Coordinates of C-alpha atoms in Angstrom, one line a residue:
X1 CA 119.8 114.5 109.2
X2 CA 117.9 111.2 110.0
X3 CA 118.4 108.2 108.4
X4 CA 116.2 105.4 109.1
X5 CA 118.1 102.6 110.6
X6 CA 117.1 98.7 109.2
X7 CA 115.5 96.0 110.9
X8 CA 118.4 93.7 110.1
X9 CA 121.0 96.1 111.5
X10 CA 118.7 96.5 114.9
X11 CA 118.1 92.3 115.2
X12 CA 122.3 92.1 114.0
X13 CA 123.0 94.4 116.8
X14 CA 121.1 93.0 119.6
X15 CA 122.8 89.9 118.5
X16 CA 126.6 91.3 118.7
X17 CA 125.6 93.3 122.2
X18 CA 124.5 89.1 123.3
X19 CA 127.8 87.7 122.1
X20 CA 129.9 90.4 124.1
X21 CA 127.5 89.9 127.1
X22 CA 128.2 86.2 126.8
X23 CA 132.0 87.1 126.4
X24 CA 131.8 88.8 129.6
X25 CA 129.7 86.9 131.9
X26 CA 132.5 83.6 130.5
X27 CA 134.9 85.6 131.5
X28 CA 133.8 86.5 134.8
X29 CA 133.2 83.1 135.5
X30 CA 136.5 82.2 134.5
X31 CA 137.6 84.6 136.4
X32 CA 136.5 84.1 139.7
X33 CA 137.8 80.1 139.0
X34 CA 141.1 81.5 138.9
X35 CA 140.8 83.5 142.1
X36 CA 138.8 80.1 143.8
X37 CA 142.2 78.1 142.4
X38 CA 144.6 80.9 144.0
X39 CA 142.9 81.0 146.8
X40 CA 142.1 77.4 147.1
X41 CA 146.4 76.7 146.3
X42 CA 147.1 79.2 148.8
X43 CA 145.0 77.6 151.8
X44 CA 146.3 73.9 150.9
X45 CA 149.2 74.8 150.5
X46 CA 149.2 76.7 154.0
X47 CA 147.7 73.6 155.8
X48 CA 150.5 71.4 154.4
X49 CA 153.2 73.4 155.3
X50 CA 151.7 74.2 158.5
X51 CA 151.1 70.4 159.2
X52 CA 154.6 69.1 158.4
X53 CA 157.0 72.2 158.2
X54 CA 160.1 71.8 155.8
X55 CA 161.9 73.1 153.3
X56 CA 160.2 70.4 150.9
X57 CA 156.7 71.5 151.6
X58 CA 157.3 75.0 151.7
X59 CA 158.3 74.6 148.0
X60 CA 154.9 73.0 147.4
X61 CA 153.3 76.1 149.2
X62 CA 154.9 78.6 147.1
X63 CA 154.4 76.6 144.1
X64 CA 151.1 76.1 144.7
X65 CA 150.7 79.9 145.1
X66 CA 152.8 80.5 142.2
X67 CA 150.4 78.1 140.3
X68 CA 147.1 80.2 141.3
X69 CA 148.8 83.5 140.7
X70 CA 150.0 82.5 137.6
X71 CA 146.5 81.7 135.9
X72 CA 145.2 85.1 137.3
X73 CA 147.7 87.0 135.9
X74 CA 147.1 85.1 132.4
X75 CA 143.1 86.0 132.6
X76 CA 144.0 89.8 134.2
X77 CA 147.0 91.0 131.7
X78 CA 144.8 91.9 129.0
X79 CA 142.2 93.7 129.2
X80 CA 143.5 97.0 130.6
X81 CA 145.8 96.5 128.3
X82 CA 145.4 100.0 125.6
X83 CA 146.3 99.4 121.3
X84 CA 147.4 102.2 119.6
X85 CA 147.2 102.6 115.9
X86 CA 150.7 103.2 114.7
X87 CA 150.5 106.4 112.6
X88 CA 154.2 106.5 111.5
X89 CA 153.2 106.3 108.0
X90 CA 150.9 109.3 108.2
X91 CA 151.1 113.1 107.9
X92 CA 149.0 115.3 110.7
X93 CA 147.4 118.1 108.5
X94 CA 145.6 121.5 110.2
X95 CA 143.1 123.4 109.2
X96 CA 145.7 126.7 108.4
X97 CA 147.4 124.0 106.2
X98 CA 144.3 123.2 104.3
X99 CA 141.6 125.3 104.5
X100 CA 139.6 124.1 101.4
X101 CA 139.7 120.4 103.0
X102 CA 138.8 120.8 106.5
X103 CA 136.0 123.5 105.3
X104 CA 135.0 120.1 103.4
X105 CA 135.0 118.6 106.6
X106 CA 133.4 121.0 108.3
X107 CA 130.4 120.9 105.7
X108 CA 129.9 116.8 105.9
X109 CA 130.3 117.0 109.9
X110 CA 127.1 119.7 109.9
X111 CA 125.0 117.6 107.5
X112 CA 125.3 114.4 109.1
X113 CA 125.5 116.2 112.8
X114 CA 128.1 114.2 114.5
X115 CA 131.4 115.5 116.0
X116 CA 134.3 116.8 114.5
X117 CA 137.5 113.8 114.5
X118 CA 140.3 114.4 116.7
X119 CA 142.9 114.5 114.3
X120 CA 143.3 114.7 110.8
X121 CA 145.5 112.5 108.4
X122 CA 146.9 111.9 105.6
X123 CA 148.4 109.2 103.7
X124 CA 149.3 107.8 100.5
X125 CA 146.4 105.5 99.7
X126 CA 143.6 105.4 97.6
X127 CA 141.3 105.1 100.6
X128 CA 139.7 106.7 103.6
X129 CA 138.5 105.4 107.2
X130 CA 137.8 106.1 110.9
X131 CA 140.1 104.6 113.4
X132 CA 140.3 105.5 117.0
X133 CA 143.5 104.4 119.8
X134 CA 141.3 101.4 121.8
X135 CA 141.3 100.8 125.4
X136 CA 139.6 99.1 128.6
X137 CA 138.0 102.6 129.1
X138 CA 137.1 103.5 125.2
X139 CA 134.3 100.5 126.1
X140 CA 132.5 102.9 128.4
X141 CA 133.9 107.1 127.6
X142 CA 133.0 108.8 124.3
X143 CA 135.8 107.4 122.0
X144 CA 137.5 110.6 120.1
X145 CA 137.5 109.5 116.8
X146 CA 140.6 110.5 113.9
X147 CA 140.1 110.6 110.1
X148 CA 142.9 109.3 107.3
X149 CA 142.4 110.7 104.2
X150 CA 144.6 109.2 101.3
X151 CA 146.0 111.7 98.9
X152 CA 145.5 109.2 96.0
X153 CA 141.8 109.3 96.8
X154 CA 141.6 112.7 96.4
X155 CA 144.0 112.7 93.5
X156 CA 141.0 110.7 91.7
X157 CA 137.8 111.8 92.7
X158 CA 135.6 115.0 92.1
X159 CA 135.1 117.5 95.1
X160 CA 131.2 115.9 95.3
X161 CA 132.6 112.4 95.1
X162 CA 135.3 113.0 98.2
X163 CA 132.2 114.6 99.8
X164 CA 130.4 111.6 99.5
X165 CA 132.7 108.9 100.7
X166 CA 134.1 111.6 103.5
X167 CA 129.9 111.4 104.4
X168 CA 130.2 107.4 104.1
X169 CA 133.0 107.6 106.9
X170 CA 131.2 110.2 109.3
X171 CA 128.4 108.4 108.5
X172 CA 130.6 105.6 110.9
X173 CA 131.2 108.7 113.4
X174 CA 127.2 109.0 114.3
X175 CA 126.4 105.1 114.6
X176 CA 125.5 104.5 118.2
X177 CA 126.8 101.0 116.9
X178 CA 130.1 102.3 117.1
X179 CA 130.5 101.8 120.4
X180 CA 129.4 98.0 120.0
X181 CA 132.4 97.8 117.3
X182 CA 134.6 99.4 120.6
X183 CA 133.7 96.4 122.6
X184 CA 133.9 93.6 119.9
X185 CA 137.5 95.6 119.0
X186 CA 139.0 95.1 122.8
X187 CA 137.6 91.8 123.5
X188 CA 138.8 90.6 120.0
X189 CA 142.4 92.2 121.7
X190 CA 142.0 90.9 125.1
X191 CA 141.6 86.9 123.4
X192 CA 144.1 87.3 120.6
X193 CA 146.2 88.8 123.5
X194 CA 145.6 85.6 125.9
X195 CA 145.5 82.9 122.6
X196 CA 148.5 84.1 120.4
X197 CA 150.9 86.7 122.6
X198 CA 151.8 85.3 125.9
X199 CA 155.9 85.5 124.8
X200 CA 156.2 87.4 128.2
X201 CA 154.3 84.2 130.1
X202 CA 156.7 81.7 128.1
X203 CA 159.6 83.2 129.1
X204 CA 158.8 83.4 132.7
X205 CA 157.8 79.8 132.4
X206 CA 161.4 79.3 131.3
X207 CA 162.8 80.9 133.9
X208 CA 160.8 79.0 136.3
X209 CA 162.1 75.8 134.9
X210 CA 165.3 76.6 135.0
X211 CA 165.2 77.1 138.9
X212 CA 164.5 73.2 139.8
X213 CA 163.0 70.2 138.4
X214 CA 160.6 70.6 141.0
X215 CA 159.0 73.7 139.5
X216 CA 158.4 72.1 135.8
X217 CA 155.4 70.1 138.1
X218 CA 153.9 73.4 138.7
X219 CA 154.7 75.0 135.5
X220 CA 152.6 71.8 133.5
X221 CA 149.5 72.4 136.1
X222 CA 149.2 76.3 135.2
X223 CA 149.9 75.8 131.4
X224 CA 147.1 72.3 131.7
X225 CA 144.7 74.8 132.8
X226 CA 145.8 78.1 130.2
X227 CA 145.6 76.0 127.7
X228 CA 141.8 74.9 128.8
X229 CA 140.7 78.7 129.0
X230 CA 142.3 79.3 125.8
X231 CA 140.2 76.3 124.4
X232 CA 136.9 77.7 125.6
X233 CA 138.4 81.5 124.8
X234 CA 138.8 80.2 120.8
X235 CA 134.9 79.4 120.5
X236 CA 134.1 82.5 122.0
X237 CA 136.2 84.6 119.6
X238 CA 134.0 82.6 116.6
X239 CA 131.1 83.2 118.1
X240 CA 131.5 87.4 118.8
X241 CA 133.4 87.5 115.1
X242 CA 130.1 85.6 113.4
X243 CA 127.8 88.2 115.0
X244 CA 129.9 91.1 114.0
X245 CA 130.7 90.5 110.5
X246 CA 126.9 90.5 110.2
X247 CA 126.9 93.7 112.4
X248 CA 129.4 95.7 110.0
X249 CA 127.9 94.8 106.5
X250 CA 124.6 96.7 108.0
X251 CA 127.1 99.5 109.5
X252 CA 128.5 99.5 105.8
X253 CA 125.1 100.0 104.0
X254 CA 124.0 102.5 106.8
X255 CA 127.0 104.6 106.2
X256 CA 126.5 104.7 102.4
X257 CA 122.8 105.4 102.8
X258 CA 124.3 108.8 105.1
X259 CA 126.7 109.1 102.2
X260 CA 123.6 109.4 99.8
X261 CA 121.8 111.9 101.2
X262 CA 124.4 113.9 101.6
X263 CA 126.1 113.9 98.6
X264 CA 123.4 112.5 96.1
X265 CA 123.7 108.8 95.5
X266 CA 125.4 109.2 91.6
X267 CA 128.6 110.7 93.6
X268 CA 129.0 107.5 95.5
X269 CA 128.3 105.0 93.3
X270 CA 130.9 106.7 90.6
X271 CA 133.7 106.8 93.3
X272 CA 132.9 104.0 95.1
X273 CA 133.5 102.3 91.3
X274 CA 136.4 104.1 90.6
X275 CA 138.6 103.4 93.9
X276 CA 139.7 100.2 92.6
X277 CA 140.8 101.3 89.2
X278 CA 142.4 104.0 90.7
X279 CA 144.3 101.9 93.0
X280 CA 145.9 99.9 90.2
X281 CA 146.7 102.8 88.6
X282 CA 148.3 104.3 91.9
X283 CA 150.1 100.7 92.4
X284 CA 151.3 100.2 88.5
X285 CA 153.3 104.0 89.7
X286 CA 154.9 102.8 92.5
X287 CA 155.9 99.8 91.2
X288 CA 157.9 101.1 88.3
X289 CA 159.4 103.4 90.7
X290 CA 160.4 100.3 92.6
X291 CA 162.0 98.7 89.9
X292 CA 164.2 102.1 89.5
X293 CA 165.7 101.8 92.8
X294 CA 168.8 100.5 92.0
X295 CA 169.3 103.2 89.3
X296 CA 168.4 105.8 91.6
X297 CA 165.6 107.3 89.7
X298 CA 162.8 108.5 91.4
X299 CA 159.6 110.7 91.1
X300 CA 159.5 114.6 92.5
X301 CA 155.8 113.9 92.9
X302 CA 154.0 110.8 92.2
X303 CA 150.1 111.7 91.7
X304 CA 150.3 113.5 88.5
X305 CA 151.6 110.4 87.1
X306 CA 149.1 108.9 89.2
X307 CA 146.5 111.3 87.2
X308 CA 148.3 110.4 83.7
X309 CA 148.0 106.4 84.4
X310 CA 144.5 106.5 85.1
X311 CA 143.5 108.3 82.1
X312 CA 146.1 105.9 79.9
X313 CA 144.2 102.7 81.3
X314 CA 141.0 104.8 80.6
X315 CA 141.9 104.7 77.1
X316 CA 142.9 101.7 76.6
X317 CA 139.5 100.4 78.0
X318 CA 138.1 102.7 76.1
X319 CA 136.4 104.3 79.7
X320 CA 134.4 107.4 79.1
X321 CA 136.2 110.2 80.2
X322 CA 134.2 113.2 82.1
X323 CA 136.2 116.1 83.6
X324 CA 139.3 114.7 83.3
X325 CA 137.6 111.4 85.5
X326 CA 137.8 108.4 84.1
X327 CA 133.9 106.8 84.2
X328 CA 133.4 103.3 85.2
X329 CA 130.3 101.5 84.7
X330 CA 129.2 98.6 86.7
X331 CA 128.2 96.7 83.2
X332 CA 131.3 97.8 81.8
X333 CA 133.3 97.2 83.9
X334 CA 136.7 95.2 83.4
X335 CA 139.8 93.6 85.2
X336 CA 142.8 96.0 83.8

C-alpha cells in the first residue's frame, strides 16, 4: 500500500534531520573543547610540577587533571547510555493465547507492508501505541519495534474500528521518519540526562570536597564550565523539540491517512471519537472501585462494567446506540 507522503511532512522533516545535525556537530565541538581542556590541564599542570616539584604543585596537577577529566566524563556519560521502557504494568500475550488478535495483526501488518512488532502487549488502557527500548545504536540498526494494546480499547471498539487504529499505529511502524523520532528520542535523553540527572556527578563532587579545601577550587572550575555546556545544551533541546513537534503532527496525520485506507475512514473517525468517552467511562469504574478499598470490595472483572458504564452515559446523553457501541458525533458531542 502507498500512501502519498505531504509536502509539509517532507519540508518538517528536513527541518528535524537539520536540528539533530546541528545537535551533533555542537556537540562535537563541545566535545573536542573538553578533550583540548584535559589535555591542555594535563600539560600545564605537567610543566608546573615538573618546574617546581612538591607536594603543593602536584595537587594542582592532579587537580588540574581531575578538572579536564571531569568535564569529559559529564559530555561522554550519556549518550551510550540505553532507556528501557518499563513494562511492569503490562501482560506479554502470544499468538497460541490469542489467535483471533494476532491474525488481526497479521492482516493490518500485510496491508500496510511493514514488519511484524517484537512483542505483543497488553494493558489496561483505553489506548494503543508503538514504543521501542532506545539506545546509542537504535540511531543507526533497524529498531525492533513492540505494540501495547489496551484491553479497554478493545472492550469499546468494533473489530473494524480496532483494525483501523491498530493500522493508525503500524502506519508509525512503516514511516522512514521513525528513525528521525529515534534520534530526536536519544538526544532528547542524552540532554535531559546532562541538564536534570547528574546525582551521580554531585555526589562525587561532594566527595571531592570533603577531601581538602584545596579541591572545592577545582570542583567550582569544572561545575563554572558544566554549567556553561548545560546553558548552550538548554537552547539546543528547544530548538530540536520545536522542529519535532511539527515533525509528529504530520507523522500523526500520515498514520491516520494509512489507517484510512486500510480500514475505511468511517472506522476511524468513530473510534477515534469514541476513545475519550470511553476513557471516562473506564475511569468513572476504577474510581468507585477505589473508593471501596477500605471495605474490601472489589470487581472479578472490570470491563463488563466498563461495557455497562458506557452504554449508561450513552443514555443519559441520549448517544445513538449501534451494535451495542455507543455513537458519538463530532456536532454532538458533549463533556459527560
Amino acid at each position: 500500500m502507498k500512501v502519498q507522503v505531504s509536502t509539509n511532512f517532507r519540508k518538517h522533516a528536513r527541518k528535524t534531520i537539520l536540528s539533530i545535525v546541528v545537535f551533533a556537530i555542537t556537540y562535537v565541538i563541545l566535545l573536542l573543547l573538553a578533550i583540548g581542556i584535559t589535555v591542555g590541564f594535563t600539560i600545564l599542570g605537567i610543566m608546573i610540577f615538573t618546574a617546581k616539584p612538591m607536594f603543593y604543585t602536584a595537587i594542582l596537577c592532579l587537580g588540574l587533571l581531575a578538572t579536564g577529566l571531569t568535564i569529559l566524563f559529564f559530555l561522554l556519560k550519556f549518550v551510550f547510555a540505553s532507556t528501557k521502557v518499563d513494562t511492569g504494568h503490562l501482560t506479554q500475550i502470544y499468538e497460541r493465547d490469542e489467535p483471533q488478535l494476532f491474525a488481526l495483526i497479521h492482516e493490518v501488518v500485510k496491508e500496510v507492508d511493514t514488519s511484524f512488532p517484537k512483542k505483543v502487549f497488553l494493558s489496561h488502557e483505553v489506548n494503543a501505541s508503538v514504543f521501542y527500548d532506545s539506545s546509542f545504536w537504535s540511531m543507526f540498526l533497524p529498531i525492533k519495534k513492540n505494540l501495547q494494546i489496551g484491553v479497554g480499547l478493545v472492550n469499546a471498539v468494533t473489530q473494524q474500528e480496532l483494525k483501523a487504529i491498530l493500522a493508525h499505529e503500524f502506519g508509525h511502524f512503516s514511516q522512514k521518519s521513525m528513525k528521525v523520532g529515534s534520534y530526536v528520542y536519544h538526544v532528547n535523553q542524552i540532554i535531559y540526562n546532562m541538564l536534570y540527572k547528574n546525582e551521580s556527578l554531585d555526589n562525587m563532587f561532594d566527595k571531592w570536597g570533603n577531601i581538602s579545601g584545596y579541591t572545592a577550587i577545582f570542583i567550582g572550575i569544572s561545575v563554572f564550565i558544566i554549567q556553561q555546556i548545560q546553558h548552550i545544551l538548554k537552547h539546543l533541546y528547544e530548538y530540536v523539540n520545536l522542529n519535532y513537534l511539527a515533525l509528529s503532527r504530520e507523522m500523526e496525520f500520515h498514520a491516520d491517512e494509512i489507517a484510512a485506507h486500510v480500514a475505511g475512514s468511517q472506522a476511524l473517525a468513530d473510534s477515534l471519537l469514541r476513545l475519550s468517552f470511553a476513557n471516562h467511562a473506564l475511569n468513572n469504574v476504577l474510581t468507585f472501585y477505589d473508593s471501596k478499598f477500605s471495605e474490601n470490595i472489589r470487581s472479578r472483572n472490570i470491563y463488563p462494567e466498563h461495557r455497562y458504564v458506557m452504554l449508561l452515559f450513552a443514555e443519559r446523553n441520549r448517544y445513538q446506540v449501534r451494535n451495542g457501541f455507543p455513537q458519538i458525533e463530532l456536532a454532538t458531542l458533549k463533556k459527560i
